[in-house]
mmCIF file of C-alpha atoms in Angstrom:
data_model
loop_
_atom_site.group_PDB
_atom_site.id
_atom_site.type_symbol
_atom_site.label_atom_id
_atom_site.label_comp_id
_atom_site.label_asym_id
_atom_site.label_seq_id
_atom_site.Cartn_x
_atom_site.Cartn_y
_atom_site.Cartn_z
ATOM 1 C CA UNK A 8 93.805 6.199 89.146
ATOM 2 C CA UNK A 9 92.823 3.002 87.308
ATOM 3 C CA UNK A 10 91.216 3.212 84.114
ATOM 4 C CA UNK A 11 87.588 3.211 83.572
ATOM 5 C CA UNK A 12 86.748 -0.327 80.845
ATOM 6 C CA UNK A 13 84.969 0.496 78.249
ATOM 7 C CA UNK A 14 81.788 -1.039 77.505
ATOM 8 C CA UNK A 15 81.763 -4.231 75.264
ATOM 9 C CA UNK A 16 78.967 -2.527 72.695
ATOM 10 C CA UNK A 17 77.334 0.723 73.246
ATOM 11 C CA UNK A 18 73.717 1.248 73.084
ATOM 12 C CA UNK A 19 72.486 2.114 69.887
ATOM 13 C CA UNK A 20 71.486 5.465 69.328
ATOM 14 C CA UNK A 21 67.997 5.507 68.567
ATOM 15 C CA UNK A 22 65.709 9.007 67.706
ATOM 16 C CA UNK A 23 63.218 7.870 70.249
ATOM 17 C CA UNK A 24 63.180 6.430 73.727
ATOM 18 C CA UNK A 25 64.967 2.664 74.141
ATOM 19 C CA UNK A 26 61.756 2.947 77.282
ATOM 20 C CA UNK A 27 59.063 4.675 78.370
ATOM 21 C CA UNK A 28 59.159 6.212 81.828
ATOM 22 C CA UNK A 29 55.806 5.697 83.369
ATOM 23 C CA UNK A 30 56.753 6.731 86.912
ATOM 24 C CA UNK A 31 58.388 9.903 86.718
ATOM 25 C CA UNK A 32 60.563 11.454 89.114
ATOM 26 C CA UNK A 33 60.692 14.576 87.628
ATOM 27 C CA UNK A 34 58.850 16.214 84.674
ATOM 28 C CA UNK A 35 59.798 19.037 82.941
ATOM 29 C CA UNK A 36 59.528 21.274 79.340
ATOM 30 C CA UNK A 37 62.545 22.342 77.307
ATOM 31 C CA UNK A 38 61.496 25.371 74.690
ATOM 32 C CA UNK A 39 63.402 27.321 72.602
ATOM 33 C CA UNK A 40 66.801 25.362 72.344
ATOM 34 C CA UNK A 41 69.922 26.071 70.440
ATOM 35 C CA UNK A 42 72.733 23.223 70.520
ATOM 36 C CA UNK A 43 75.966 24.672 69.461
ATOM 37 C CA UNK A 44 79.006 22.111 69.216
ATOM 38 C CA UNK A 45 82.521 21.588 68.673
ATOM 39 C CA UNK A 46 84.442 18.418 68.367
ATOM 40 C CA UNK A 47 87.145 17.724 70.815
ATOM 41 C CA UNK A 48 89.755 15.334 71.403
ATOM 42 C CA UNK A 49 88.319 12.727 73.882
ATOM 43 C CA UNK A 50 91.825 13.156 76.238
ATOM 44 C CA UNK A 51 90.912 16.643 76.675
ATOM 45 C CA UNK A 52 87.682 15.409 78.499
ATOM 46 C CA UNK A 53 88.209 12.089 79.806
ATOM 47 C CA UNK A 54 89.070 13.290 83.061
ATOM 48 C CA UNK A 55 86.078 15.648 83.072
ATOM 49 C CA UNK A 56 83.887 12.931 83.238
ATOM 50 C CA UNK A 57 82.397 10.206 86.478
ATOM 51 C CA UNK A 58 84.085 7.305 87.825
ATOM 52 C CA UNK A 59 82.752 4.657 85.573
ATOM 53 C CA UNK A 60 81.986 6.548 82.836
ATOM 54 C CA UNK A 61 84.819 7.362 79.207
ATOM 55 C CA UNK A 62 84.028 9.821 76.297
ATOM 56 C CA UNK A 63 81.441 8.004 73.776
ATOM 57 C CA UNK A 64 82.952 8.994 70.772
ATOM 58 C CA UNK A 65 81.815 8.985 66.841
ATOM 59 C CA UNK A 66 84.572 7.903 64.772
ATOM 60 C CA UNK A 67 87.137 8.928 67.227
ATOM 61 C CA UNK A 68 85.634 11.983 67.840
ATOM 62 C CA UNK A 69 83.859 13.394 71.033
ATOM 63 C CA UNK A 70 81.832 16.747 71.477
ATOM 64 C CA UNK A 71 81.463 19.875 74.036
ATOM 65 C CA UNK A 72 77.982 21.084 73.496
ATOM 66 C CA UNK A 73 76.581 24.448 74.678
ATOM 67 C CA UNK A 74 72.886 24.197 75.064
ATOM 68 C CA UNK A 75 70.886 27.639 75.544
ATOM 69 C CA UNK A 76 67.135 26.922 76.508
ATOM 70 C CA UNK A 77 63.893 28.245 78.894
ATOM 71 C CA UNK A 78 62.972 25.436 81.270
ATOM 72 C CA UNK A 79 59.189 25.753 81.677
ATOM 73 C CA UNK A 80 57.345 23.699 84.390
ATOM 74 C CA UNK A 81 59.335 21.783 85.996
ATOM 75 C CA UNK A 82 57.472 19.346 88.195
ATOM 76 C CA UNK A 83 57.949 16.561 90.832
ATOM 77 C CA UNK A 84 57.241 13.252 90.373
ATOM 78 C CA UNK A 85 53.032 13.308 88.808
ATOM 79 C CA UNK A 86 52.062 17.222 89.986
ATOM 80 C CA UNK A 87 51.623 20.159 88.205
ATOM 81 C CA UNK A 88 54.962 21.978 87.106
ATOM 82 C CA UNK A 89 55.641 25.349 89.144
ATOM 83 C CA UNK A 90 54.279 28.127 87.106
ATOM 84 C CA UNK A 91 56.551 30.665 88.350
ATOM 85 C CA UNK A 92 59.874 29.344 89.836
ATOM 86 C CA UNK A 93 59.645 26.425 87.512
ATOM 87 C CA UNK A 94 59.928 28.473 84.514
ATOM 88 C CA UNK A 95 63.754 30.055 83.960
ATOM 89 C CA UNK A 96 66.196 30.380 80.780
ATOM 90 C CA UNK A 97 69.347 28.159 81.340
ATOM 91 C CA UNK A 98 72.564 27.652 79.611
ATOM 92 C CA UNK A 99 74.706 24.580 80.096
ATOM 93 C CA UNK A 100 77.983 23.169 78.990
ATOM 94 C CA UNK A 101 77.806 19.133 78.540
ATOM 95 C CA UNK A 102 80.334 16.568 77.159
ATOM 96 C CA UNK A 103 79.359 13.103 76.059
ATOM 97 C CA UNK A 104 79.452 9.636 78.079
ATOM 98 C CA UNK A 105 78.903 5.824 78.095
ATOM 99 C CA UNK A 106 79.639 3.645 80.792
ATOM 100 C CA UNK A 107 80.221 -0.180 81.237
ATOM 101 C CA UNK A 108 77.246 -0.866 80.555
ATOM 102 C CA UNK A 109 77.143 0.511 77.179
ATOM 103 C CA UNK A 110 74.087 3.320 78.512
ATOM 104 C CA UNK A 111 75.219 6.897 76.456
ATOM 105 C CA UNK A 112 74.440 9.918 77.983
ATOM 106 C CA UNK A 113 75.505 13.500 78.936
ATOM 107 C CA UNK A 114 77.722 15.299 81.530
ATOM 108 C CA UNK A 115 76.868 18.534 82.695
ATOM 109 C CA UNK A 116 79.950 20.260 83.513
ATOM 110 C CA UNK A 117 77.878 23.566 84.327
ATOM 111 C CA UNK A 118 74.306 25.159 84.146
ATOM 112 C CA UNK A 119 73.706 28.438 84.637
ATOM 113 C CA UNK A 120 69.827 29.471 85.564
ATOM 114 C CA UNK A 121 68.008 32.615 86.219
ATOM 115 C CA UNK A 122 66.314 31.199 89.313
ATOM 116 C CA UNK A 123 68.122 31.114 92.448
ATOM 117 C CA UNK A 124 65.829 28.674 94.497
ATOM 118 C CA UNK A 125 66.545 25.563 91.890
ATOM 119 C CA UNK A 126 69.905 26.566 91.426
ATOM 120 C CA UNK A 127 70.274 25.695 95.562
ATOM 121 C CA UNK A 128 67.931 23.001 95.009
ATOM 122 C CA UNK A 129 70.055 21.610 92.154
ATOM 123 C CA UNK A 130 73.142 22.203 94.046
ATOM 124 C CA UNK A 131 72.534 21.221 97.587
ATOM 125 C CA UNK A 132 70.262 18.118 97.615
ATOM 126 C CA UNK A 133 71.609 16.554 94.069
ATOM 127 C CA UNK A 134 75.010 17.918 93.570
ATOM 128 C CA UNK A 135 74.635 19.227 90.169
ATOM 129 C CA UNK A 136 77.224 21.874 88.928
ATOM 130 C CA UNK A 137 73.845 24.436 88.980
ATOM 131 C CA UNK A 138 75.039 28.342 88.958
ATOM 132 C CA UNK A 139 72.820 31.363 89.111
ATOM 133 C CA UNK A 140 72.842 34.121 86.635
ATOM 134 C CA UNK A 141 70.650 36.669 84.650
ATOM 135 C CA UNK A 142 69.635 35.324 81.433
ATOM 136 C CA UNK A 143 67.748 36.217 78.670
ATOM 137 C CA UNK A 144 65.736 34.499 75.603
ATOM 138 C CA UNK A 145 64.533 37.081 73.091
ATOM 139 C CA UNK A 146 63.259 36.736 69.566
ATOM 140 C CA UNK A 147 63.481 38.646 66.802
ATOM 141 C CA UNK A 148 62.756 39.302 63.248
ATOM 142 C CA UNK A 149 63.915 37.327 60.740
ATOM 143 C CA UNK A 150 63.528 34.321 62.588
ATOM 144 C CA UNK A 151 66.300 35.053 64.748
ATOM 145 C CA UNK A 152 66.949 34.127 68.740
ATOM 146 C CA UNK A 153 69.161 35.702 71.168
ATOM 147 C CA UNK A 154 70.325 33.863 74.863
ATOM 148 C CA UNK A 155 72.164 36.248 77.344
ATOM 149 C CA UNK A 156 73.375 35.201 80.391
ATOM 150 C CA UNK A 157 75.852 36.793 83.118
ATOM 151 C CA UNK A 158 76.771 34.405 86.252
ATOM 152 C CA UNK A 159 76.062 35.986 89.513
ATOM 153 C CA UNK A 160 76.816 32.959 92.028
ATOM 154 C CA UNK A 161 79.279 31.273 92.836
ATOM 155 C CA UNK A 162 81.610 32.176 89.938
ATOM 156 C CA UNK A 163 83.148 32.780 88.400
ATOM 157 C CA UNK A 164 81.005 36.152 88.511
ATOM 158 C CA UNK A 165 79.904 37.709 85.011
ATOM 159 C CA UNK A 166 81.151 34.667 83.306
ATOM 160 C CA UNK A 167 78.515 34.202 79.964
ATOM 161 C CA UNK A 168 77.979 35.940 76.897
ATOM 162 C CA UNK A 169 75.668 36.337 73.874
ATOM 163 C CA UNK A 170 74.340 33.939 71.790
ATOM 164 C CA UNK A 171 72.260 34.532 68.256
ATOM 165 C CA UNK A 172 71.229 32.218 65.809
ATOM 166 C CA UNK A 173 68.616 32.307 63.007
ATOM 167 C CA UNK A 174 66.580 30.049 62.435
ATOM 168 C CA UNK A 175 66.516 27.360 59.231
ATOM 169 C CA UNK A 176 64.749 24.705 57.850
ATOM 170 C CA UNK A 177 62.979 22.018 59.247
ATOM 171 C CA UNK A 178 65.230 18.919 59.551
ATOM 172 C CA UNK A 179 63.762 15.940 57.679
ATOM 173 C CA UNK A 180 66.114 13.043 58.642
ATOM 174 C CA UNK A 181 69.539 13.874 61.252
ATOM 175 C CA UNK A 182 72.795 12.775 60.261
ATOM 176 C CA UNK A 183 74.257 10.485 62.148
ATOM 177 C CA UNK A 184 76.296 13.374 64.229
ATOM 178 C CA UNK A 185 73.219 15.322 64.627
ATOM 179 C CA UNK A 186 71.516 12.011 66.039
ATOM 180 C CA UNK A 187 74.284 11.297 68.145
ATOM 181 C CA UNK A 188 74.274 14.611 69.570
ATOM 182 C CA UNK A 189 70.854 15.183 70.347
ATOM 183 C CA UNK A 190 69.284 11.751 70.911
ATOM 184 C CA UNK A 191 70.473 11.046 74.167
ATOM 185 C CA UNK A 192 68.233 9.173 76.972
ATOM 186 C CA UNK A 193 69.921 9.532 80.068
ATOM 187 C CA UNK A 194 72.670 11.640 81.871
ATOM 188 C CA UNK A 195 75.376 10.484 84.467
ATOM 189 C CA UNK A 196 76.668 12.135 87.578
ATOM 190 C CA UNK A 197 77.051 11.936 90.988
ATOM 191 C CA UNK A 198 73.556 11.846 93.009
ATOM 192 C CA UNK A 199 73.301 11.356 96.354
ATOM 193 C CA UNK A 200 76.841 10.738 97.011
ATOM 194 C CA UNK A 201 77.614 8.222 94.525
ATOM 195 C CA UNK A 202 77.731 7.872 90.352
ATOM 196 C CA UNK A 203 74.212 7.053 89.154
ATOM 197 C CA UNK A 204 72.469 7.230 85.814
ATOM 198 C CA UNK A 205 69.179 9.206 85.157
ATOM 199 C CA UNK A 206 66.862 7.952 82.381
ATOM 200 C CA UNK A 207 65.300 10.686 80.578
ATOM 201 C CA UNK A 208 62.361 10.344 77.857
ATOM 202 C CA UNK A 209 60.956 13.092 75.457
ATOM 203 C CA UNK A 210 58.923 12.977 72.184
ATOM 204 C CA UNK A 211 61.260 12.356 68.686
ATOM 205 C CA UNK A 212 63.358 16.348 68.724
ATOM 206 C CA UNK A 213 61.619 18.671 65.898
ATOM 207 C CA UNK A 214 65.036 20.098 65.001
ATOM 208 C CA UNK A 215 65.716 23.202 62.501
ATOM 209 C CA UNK A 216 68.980 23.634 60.854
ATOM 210 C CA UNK A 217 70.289 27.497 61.917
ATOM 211 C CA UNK A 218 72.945 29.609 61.131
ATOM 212 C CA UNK A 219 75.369 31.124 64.121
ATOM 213 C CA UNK A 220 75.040 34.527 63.875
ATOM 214 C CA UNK A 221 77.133 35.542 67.099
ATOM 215 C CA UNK A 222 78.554 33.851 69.805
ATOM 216 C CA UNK A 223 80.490 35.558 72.255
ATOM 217 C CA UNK A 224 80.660 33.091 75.346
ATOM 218 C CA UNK A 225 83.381 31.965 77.813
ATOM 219 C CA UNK A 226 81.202 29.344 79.616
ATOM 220 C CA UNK A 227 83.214 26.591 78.158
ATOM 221 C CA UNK A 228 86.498 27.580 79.395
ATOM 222 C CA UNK A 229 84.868 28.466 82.852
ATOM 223 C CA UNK A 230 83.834 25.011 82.867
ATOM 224 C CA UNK A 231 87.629 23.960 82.498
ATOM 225 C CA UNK A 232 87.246 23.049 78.611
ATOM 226 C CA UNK A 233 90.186 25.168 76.980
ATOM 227 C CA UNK A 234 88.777 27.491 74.211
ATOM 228 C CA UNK A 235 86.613 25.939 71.199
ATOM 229 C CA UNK A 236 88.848 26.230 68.075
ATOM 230 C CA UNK A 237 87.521 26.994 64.910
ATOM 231 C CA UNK A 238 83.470 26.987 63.968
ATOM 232 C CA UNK A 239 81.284 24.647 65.469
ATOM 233 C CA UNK A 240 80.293 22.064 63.635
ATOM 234 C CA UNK A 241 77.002 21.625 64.360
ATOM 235 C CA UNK A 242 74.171 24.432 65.022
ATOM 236 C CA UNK A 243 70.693 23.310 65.562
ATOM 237 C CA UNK A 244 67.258 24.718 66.823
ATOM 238 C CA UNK A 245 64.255 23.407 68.110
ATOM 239 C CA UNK A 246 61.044 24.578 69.560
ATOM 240 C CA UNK A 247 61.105 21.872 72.139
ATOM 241 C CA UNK A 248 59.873 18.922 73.875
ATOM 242 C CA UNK A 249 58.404 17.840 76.977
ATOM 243 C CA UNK A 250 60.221 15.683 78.942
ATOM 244 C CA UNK A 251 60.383 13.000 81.854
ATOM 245 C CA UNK A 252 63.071 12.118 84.150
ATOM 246 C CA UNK A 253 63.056 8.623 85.548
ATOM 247 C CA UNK A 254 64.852 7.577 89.034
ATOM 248 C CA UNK A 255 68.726 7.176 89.058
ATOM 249 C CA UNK A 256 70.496 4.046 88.510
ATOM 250 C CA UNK A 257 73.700 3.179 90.296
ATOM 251 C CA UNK A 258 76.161 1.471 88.153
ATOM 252 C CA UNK A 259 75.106 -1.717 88.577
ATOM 253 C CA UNK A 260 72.160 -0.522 86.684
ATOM 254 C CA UNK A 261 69.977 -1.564 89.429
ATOM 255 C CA UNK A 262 67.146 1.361 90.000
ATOM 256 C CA UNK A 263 67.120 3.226 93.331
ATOM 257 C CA UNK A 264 63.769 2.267 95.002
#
């Protein structure tokens, strides 16, 4: 297989938007997140990732993220979000990307949801690695949250965990890691048949410092990942943004009509 080039300067990463997205193709709310991660060695993923795409890396260093949420309102193109099968708790595993045109973004190597219409809808008309399970977000006292999730469909079945964290303090100014991780403006994959990049745009993240308090997951290694080793190295909270997906751009970076 010949190797991907890598892209003469990456995009810089930026807390806000590089663009707003007036036309959206999608529109959505992400509440209650957690973003656990663990470095890994960017050989261990490379082939993980879309044609034209190689690990963006931080001083040599790439990431597996898992990323425990409750979509809320997810909505096409300028209606109203779906009150009911719009709403769901999700889970997903994601690795990081840039392509030759220096765009960064994220991979989604899995995301499990508690609705089983979008999971089709995710799977069957755009491809995405979408997987139906029973989740849970619950809070507790002492500031503390709690994601469950058990995969029902397609497998494989009861892969999940538990997931609790408690909450910290507000985060004034991100490192550079935690901006890299969490200020990302785009994702690639494979729509429609062929590798495409889709803009995203959100607010600036309100992000809280948190402490792990269990994790007891195999999502990553059903995703093909082998085990995290050691703690992650990065454990963040926020209450959430709204977001907005623009259309997909093929390589070229030319947008679909």
């Amino acid at each position: 297989m010949p190797s991907t080039p890598l892209p003469l300067t990456p995009e810089p990463i930026t807390p806000d938007p590089p663009e707003a997205i007036a036309r959206p193709l999608l529109t959505q709310s992400w509440l209650d997140l957690t973003f656990v991660h663990w470095a890994v060695d960017p050989a261990d993923v490379a082939g993980l990732l879309p044609p034209g795409t190689v690990p963006d890396t931080l001083d040599g260093v790439t990431y597996v993220g898992l990323v425990a949420f409750r979509m809320h309102r997810v909505g096409w193109l300028r209606l109203p979000g779906v009150p009911y099968l719009g709403n769901f708790p999700e889970t997903n595993v994601r690795l990081y990307s840039v392509d030759a045109h220096g765009r960064r973004g994220v991979v989604f190597l899995s995301l499990d949801a508690s609705r089983l219409i979008p999971v089709a809808v995710g799977r069957l008309g755009f491809r995405m690695p979408y997987l139906w399970s029973r989740m849970s977000v619950e809070h507790e006292g002492g500031g503390t949250v709690t994601y469950t999730a058990s995969r029902r469909w397609p497998g494989p079945r009861g892969a999940g965990g538990r997931l609790t964290v408690r909450r910290g303090d507000p985060v004034g100014e991100p490192t550079e890691l935690e901006h890299f991780l969490t200020a990302r403006w785009g994702m690639h994959g494979a729509f429609f048949g062929r590798s495409m990049y889709l803009p995203n745009a959100h607010p600036r993240w309100p992000l809280e410092r948190a402490e792990l308090v269990e994790c007891e997951q195999d999502l990553i290694t059903a995703a093909g990942l082998p085990a995290p080793a050691g703690e992650p190295v990065s454990v963040l909270y926020s209450p959430g943004v709204p977001a907005r997906f623009g259309r997909p751009a093929r390589p070229a970076g030319i947008p679909t009509p």
